JSON list of C-alpha atoms and ligand atoms in Angstrom, two decimals:
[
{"chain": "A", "resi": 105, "resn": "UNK", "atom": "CA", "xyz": [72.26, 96.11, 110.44]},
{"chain": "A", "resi": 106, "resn": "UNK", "atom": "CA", "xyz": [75.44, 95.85, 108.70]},
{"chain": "A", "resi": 107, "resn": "UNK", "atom": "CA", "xyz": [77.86, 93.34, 109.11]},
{"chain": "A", "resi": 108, "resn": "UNK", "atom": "CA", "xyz": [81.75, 93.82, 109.32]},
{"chain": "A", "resi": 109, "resn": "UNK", "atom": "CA", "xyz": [84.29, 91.55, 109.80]},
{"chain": "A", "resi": 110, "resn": "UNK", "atom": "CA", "xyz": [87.72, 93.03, 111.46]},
{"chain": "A", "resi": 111, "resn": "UNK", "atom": "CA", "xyz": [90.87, 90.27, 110.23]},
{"chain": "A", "resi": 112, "resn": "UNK", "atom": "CA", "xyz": [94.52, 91.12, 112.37]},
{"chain": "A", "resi": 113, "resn": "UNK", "atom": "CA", "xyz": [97.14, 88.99, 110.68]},
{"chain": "A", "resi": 114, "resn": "UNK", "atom": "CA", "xyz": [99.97, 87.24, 112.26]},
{"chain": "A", "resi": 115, "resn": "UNK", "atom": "CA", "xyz": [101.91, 88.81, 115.77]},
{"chain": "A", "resi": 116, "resn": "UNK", "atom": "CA", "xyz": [98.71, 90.89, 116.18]},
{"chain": "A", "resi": 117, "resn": "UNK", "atom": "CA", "xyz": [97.50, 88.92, 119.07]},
{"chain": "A", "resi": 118, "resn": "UNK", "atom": "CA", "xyz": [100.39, 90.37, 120.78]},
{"chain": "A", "resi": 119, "resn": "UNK", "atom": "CA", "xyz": [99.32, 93.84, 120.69]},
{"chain": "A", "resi": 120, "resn": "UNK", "atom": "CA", "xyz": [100.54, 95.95, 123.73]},
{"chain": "A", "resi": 121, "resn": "UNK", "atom": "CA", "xyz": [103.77, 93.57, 124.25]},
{"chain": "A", "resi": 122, "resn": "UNK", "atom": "CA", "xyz": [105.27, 93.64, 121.31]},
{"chain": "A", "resi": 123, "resn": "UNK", "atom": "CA", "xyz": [107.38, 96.82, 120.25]},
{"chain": "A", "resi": 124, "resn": "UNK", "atom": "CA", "xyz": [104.90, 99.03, 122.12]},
{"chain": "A", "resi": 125, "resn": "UNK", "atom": "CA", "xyz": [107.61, 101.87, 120.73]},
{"chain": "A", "resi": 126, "resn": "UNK", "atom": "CA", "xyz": [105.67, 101.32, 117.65]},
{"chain": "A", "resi": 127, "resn": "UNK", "atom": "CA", "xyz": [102.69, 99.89, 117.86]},
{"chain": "A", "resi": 128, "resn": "UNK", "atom": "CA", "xyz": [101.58, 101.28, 121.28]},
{"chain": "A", "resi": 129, "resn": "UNK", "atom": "CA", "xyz": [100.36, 99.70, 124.64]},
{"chain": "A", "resi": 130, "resn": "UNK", "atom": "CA", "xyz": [96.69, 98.94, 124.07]},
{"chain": "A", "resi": 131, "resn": "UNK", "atom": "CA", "xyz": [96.16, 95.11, 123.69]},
{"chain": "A", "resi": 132, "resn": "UNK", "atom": "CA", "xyz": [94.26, 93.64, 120.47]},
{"chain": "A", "resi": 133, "resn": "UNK", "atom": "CA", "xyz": [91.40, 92.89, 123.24]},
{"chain": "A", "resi": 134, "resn": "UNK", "atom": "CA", "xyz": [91.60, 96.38, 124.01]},
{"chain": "A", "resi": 135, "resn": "UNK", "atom": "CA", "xyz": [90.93, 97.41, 120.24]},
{"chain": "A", "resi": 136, "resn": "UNK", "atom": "CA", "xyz": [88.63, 95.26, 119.66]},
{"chain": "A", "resi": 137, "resn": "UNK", "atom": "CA", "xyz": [86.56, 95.70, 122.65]},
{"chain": "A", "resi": 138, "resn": "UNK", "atom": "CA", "xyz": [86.60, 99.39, 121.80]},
{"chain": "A", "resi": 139, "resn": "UNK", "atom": "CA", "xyz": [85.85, 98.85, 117.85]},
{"chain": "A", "resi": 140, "resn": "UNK", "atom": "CA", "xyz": [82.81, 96.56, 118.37]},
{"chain": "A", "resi": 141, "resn": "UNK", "atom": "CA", "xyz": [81.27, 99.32, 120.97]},
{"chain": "A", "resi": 142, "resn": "UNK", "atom": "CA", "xyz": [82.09, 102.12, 117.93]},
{"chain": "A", "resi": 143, "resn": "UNK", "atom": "CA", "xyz": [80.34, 100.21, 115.39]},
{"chain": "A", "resi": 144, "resn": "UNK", "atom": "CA", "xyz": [77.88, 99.61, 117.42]},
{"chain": "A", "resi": 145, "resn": "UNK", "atom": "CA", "xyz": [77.18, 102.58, 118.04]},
{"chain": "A", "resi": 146, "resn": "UNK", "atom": "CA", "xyz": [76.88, 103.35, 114.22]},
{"chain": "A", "resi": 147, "resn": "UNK", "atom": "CA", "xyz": [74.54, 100.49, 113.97]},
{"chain": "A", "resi": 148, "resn": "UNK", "atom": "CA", "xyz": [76.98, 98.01, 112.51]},
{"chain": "A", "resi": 149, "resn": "UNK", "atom": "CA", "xyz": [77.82, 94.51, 114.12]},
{"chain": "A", "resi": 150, "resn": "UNK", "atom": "CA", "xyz": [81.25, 94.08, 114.29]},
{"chain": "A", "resi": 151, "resn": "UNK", "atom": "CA", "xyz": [83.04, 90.45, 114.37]},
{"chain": "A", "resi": 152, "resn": "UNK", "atom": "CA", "xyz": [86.72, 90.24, 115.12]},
{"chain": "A", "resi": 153, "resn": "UNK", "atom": "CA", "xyz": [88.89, 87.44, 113.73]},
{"chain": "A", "resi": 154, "resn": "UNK", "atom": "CA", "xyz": [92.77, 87.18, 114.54]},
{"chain": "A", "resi": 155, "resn": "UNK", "atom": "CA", "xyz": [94.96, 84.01, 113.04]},
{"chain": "A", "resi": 156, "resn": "UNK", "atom": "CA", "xyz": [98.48, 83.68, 112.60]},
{"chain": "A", "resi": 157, "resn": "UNK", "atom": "CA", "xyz": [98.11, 81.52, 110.09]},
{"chain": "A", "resi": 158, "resn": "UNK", "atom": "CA", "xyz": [97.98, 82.69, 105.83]},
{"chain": "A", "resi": 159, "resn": "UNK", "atom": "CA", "xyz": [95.53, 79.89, 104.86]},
{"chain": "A", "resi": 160, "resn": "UNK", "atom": "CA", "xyz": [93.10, 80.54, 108.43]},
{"chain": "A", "resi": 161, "resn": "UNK", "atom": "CA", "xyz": [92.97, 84.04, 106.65]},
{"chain": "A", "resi": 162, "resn": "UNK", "atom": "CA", "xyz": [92.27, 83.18, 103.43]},
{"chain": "A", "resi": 163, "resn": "UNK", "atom": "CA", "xyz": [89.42, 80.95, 104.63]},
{"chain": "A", "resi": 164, "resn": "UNK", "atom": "CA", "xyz": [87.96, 83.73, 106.74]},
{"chain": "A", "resi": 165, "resn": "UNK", "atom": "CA", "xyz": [87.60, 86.19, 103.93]},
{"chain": "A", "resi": 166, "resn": "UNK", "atom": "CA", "xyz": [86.39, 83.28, 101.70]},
{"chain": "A", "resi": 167, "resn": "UNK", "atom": "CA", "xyz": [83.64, 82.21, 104.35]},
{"chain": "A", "resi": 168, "resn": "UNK", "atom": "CA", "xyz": [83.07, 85.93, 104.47]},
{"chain": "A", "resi": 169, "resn": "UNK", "atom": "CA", "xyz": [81.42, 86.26, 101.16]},
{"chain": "A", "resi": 170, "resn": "UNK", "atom": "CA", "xyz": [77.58, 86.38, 101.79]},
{"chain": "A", "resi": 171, "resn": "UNK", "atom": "CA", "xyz": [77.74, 86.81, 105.10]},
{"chain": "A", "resi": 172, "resn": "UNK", "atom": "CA", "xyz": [79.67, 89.92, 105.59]},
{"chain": "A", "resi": 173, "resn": "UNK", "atom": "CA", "xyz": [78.88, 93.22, 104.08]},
{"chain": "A", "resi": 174, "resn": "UNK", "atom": "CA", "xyz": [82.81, 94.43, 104.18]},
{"chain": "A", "resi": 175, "resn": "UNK", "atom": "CA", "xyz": [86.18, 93.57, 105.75]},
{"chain": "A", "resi": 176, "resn": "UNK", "atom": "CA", "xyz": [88.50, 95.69, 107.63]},
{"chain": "A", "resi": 177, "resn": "UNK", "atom": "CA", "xyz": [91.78, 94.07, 108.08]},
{"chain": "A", "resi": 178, "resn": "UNK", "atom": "CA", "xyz": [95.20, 94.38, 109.26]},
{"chain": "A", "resi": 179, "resn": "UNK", "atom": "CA", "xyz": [97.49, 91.56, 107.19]},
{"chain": "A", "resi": 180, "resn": "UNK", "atom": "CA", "xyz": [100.56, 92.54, 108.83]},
{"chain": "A", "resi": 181, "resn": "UNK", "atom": "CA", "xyz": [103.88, 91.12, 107.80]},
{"chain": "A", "resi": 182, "resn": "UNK", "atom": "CA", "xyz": [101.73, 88.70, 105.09]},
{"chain": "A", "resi": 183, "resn": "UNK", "atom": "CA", "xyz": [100.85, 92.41, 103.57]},
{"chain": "A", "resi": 184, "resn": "UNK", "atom": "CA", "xyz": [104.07, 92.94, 101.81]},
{"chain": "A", "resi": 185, "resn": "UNK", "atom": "CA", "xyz": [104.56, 89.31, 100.09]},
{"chain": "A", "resi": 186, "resn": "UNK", "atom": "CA", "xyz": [100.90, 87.41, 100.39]},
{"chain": "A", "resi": 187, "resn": "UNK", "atom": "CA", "xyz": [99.95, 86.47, 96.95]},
{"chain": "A", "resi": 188, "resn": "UNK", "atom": "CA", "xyz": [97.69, 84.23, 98.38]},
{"chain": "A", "resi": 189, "resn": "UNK", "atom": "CA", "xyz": [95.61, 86.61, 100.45]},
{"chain": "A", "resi": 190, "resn": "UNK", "atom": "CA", "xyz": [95.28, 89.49, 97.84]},
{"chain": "A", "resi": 191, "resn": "UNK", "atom": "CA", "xyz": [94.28, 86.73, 95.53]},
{"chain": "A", "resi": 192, "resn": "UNK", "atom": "CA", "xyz": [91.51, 85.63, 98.16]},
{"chain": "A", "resi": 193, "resn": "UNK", "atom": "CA", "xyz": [90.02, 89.18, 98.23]},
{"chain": "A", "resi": 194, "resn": "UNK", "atom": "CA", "xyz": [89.96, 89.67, 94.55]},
{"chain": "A", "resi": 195, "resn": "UNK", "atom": "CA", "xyz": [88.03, 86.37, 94.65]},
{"chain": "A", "resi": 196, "resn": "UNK", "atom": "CA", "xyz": [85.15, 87.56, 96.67]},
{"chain": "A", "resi": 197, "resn": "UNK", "atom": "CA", "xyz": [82.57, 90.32, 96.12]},
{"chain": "A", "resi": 198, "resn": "UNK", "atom": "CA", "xyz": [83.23, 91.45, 100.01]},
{"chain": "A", "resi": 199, "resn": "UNK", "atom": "CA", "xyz": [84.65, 95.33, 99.74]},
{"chain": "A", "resi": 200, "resn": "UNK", "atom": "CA", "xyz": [88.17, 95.51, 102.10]},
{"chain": "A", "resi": 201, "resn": "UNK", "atom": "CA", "xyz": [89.99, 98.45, 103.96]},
{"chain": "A", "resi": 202, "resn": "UNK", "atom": "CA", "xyz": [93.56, 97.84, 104.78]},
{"chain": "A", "resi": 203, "resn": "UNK", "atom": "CA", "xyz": [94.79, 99.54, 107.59]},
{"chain": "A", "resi": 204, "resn": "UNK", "atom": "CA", "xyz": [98.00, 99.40, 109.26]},
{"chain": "A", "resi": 205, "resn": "UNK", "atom": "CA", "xyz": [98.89, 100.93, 112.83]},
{"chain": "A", "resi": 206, "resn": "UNK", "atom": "CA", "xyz": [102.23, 102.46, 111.91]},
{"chain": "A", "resi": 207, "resn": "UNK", "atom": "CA", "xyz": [103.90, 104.38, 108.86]},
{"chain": "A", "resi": 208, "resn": "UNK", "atom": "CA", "xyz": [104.58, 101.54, 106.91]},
{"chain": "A", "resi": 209, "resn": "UNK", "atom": "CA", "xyz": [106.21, 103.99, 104.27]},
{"chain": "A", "resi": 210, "resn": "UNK", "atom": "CA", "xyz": [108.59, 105.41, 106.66]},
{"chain": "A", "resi": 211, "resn": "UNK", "atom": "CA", "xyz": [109.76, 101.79, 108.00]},
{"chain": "A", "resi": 212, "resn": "UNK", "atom": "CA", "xyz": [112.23, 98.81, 106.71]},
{"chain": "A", "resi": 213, "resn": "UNK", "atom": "CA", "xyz": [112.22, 99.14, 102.69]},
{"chain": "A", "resi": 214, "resn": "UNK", "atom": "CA", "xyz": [110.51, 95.56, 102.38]},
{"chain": "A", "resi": 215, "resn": "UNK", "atom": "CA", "xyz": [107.57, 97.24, 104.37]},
{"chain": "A", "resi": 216, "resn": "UNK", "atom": "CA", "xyz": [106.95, 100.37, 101.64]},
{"chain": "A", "resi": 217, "resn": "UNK", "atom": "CA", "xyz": [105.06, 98.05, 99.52]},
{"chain": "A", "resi": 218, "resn": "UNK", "atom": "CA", "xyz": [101.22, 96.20, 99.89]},
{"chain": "A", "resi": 219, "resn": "UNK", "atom": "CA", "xyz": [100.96, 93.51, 97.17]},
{"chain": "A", "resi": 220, "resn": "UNK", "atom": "CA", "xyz": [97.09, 93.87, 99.38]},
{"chain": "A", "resi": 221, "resn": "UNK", "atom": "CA", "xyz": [96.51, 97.25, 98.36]},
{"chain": "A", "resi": 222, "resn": "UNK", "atom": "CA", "xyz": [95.59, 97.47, 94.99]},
{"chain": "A", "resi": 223, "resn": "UNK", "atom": "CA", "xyz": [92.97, 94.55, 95.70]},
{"chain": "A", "resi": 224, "resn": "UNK", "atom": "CA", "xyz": [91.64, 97.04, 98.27]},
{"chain": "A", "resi": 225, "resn": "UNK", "atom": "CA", "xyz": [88.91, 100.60, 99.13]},
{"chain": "A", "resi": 226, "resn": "UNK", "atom": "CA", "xyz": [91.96, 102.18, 100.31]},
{"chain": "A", "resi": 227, "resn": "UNK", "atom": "CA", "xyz": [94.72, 101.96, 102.85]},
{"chain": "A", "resi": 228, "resn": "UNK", "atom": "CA", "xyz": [95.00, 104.08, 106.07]},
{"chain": "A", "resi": 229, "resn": "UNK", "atom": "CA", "xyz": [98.44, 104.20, 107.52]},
{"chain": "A", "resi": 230, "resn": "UNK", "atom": "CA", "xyz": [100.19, 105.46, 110.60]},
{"chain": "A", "resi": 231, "resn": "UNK", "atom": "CA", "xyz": [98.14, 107.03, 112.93]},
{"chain": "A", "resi": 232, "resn": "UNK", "atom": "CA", "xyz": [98.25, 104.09, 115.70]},
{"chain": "A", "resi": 233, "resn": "UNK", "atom": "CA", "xyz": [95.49, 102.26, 116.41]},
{"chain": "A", "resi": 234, "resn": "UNK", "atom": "CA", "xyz": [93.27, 105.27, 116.24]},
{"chain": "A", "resi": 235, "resn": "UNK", "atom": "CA", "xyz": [93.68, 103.99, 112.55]},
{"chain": "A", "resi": 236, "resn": "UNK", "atom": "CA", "xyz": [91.45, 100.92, 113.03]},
{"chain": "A", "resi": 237, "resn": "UNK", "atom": "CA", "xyz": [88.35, 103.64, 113.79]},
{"chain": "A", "resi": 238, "resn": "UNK", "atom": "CA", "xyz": [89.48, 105.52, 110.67]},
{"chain": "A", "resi": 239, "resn": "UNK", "atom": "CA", "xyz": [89.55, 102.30, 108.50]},
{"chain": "A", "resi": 240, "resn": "UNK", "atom": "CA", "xyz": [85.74, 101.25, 109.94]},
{"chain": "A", "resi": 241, "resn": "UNK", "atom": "CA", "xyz": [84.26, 104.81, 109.16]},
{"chain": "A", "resi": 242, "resn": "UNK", "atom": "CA", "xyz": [86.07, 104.65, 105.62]},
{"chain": "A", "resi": 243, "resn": "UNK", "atom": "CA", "xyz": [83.85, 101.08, 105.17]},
{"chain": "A", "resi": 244, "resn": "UNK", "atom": "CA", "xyz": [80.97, 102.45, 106.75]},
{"chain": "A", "resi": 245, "resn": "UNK", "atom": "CA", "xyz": [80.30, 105.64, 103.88]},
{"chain": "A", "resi": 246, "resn": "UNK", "atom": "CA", "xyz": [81.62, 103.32, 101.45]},
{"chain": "A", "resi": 247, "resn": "UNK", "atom": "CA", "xyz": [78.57, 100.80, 102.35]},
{"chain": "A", "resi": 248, "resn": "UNK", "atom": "CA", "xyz": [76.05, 104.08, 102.74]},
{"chain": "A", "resi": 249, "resn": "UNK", "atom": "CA", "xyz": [75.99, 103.81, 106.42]},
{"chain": "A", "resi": 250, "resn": "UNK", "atom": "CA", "xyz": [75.93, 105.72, 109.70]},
{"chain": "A", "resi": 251, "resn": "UNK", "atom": "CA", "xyz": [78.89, 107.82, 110.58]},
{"chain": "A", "resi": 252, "resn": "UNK", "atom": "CA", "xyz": [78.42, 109.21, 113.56]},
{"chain": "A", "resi": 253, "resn": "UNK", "atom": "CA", "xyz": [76.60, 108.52, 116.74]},
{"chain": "B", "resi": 245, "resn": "LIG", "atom": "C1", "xyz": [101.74, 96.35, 110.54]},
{"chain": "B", "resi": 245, "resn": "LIG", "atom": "C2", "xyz": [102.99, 96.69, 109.70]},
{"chain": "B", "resi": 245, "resn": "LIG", "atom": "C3", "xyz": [103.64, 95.44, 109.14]},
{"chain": "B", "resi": 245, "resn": "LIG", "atom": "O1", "xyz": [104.78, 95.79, 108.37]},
{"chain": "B", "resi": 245, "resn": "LIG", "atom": "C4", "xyz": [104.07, 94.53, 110.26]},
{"chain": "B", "resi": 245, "resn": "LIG", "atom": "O2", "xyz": [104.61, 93.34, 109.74]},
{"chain": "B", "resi": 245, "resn": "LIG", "atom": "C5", "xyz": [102.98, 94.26, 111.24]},
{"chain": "B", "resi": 245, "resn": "LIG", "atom": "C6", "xyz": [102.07, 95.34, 111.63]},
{"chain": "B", "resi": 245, "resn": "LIG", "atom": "C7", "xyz": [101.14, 97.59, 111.22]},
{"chain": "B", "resi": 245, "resn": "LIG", "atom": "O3", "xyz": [100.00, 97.49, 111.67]},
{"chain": "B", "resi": 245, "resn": "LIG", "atom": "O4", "xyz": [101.79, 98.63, 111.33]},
{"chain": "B", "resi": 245, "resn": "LIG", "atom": "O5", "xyz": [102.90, 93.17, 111.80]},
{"chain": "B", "resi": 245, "resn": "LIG", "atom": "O6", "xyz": [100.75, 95.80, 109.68]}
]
């Protein structure tokens, strides 16, 4: 079975409160409950890791080397300036989608760029949360696995 390891950076945890005009009503429990039951269903364990913190991050992708076959993970505001995490995931063999619940392109200026990005699979952007299932398929093929049910 493979294993994945979802990461939501910092004001995650208060999915479904905050600015539910853009980043909708479901809670991160929500997602994640939902997620885990996906994967599982496509015969991958799913682990789910929030922090607020840059260097709690950058220690969960380190400790995920060897013991997770991919990352999925949502740095939030830490996307557009963390040196620190892209340099974390270009330090570990562990393959990463980035995926972020709204259109960071069509948002605040400092938002349009991922200094994550180019250490990453690929990004998916702006289709809500739905965008979390979208980013865990997008591992999936890329680790030869089952996509549907
Ligand atoms: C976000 C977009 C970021 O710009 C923002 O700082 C977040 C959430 C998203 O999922 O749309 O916290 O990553």
């Amino acid at each position: 079975m493979k294993k994945i390891l979802l990461i939501n950076g910092p004001n995650l945890n208060r999915l479904g409160k905050r600015e539910p005009h853009i980043y909708g009503s479901l809670t991160l429990a929500d997602v994640e409950k939902d997620l885990t039951e996906f994967a599982h269903n496509r015969n991958v364990e799913l682990n789910c890791f929030q922090s607020n913190y840059e260097g709690a991050i950058i220690d969960a992708i380190h400790n995920a080397e060897g013991e997770y076959d991919g990352i999925v993970m949502n740095p939030a505001a830490f996307t557009h300036y963390s040196y620190a995490i892209r340099d974390a995931i270009a330090g570990v063999t562990v393959p990463v989608v980035e995926i972020h619940i709204s259109n960071i392109h069509t948002r605040e200026e400092f938002r349009h760029t991922s200094v994550i990005a180019p250490v990453t699979i690929g990004q998916i952007v702006g289709v809500g949360v739905y965008g979390y299932k979208l980013a865990l398929l997008a591992m999936i093929e890329h680790l030869g696995g089952k996509l549907d049910e």
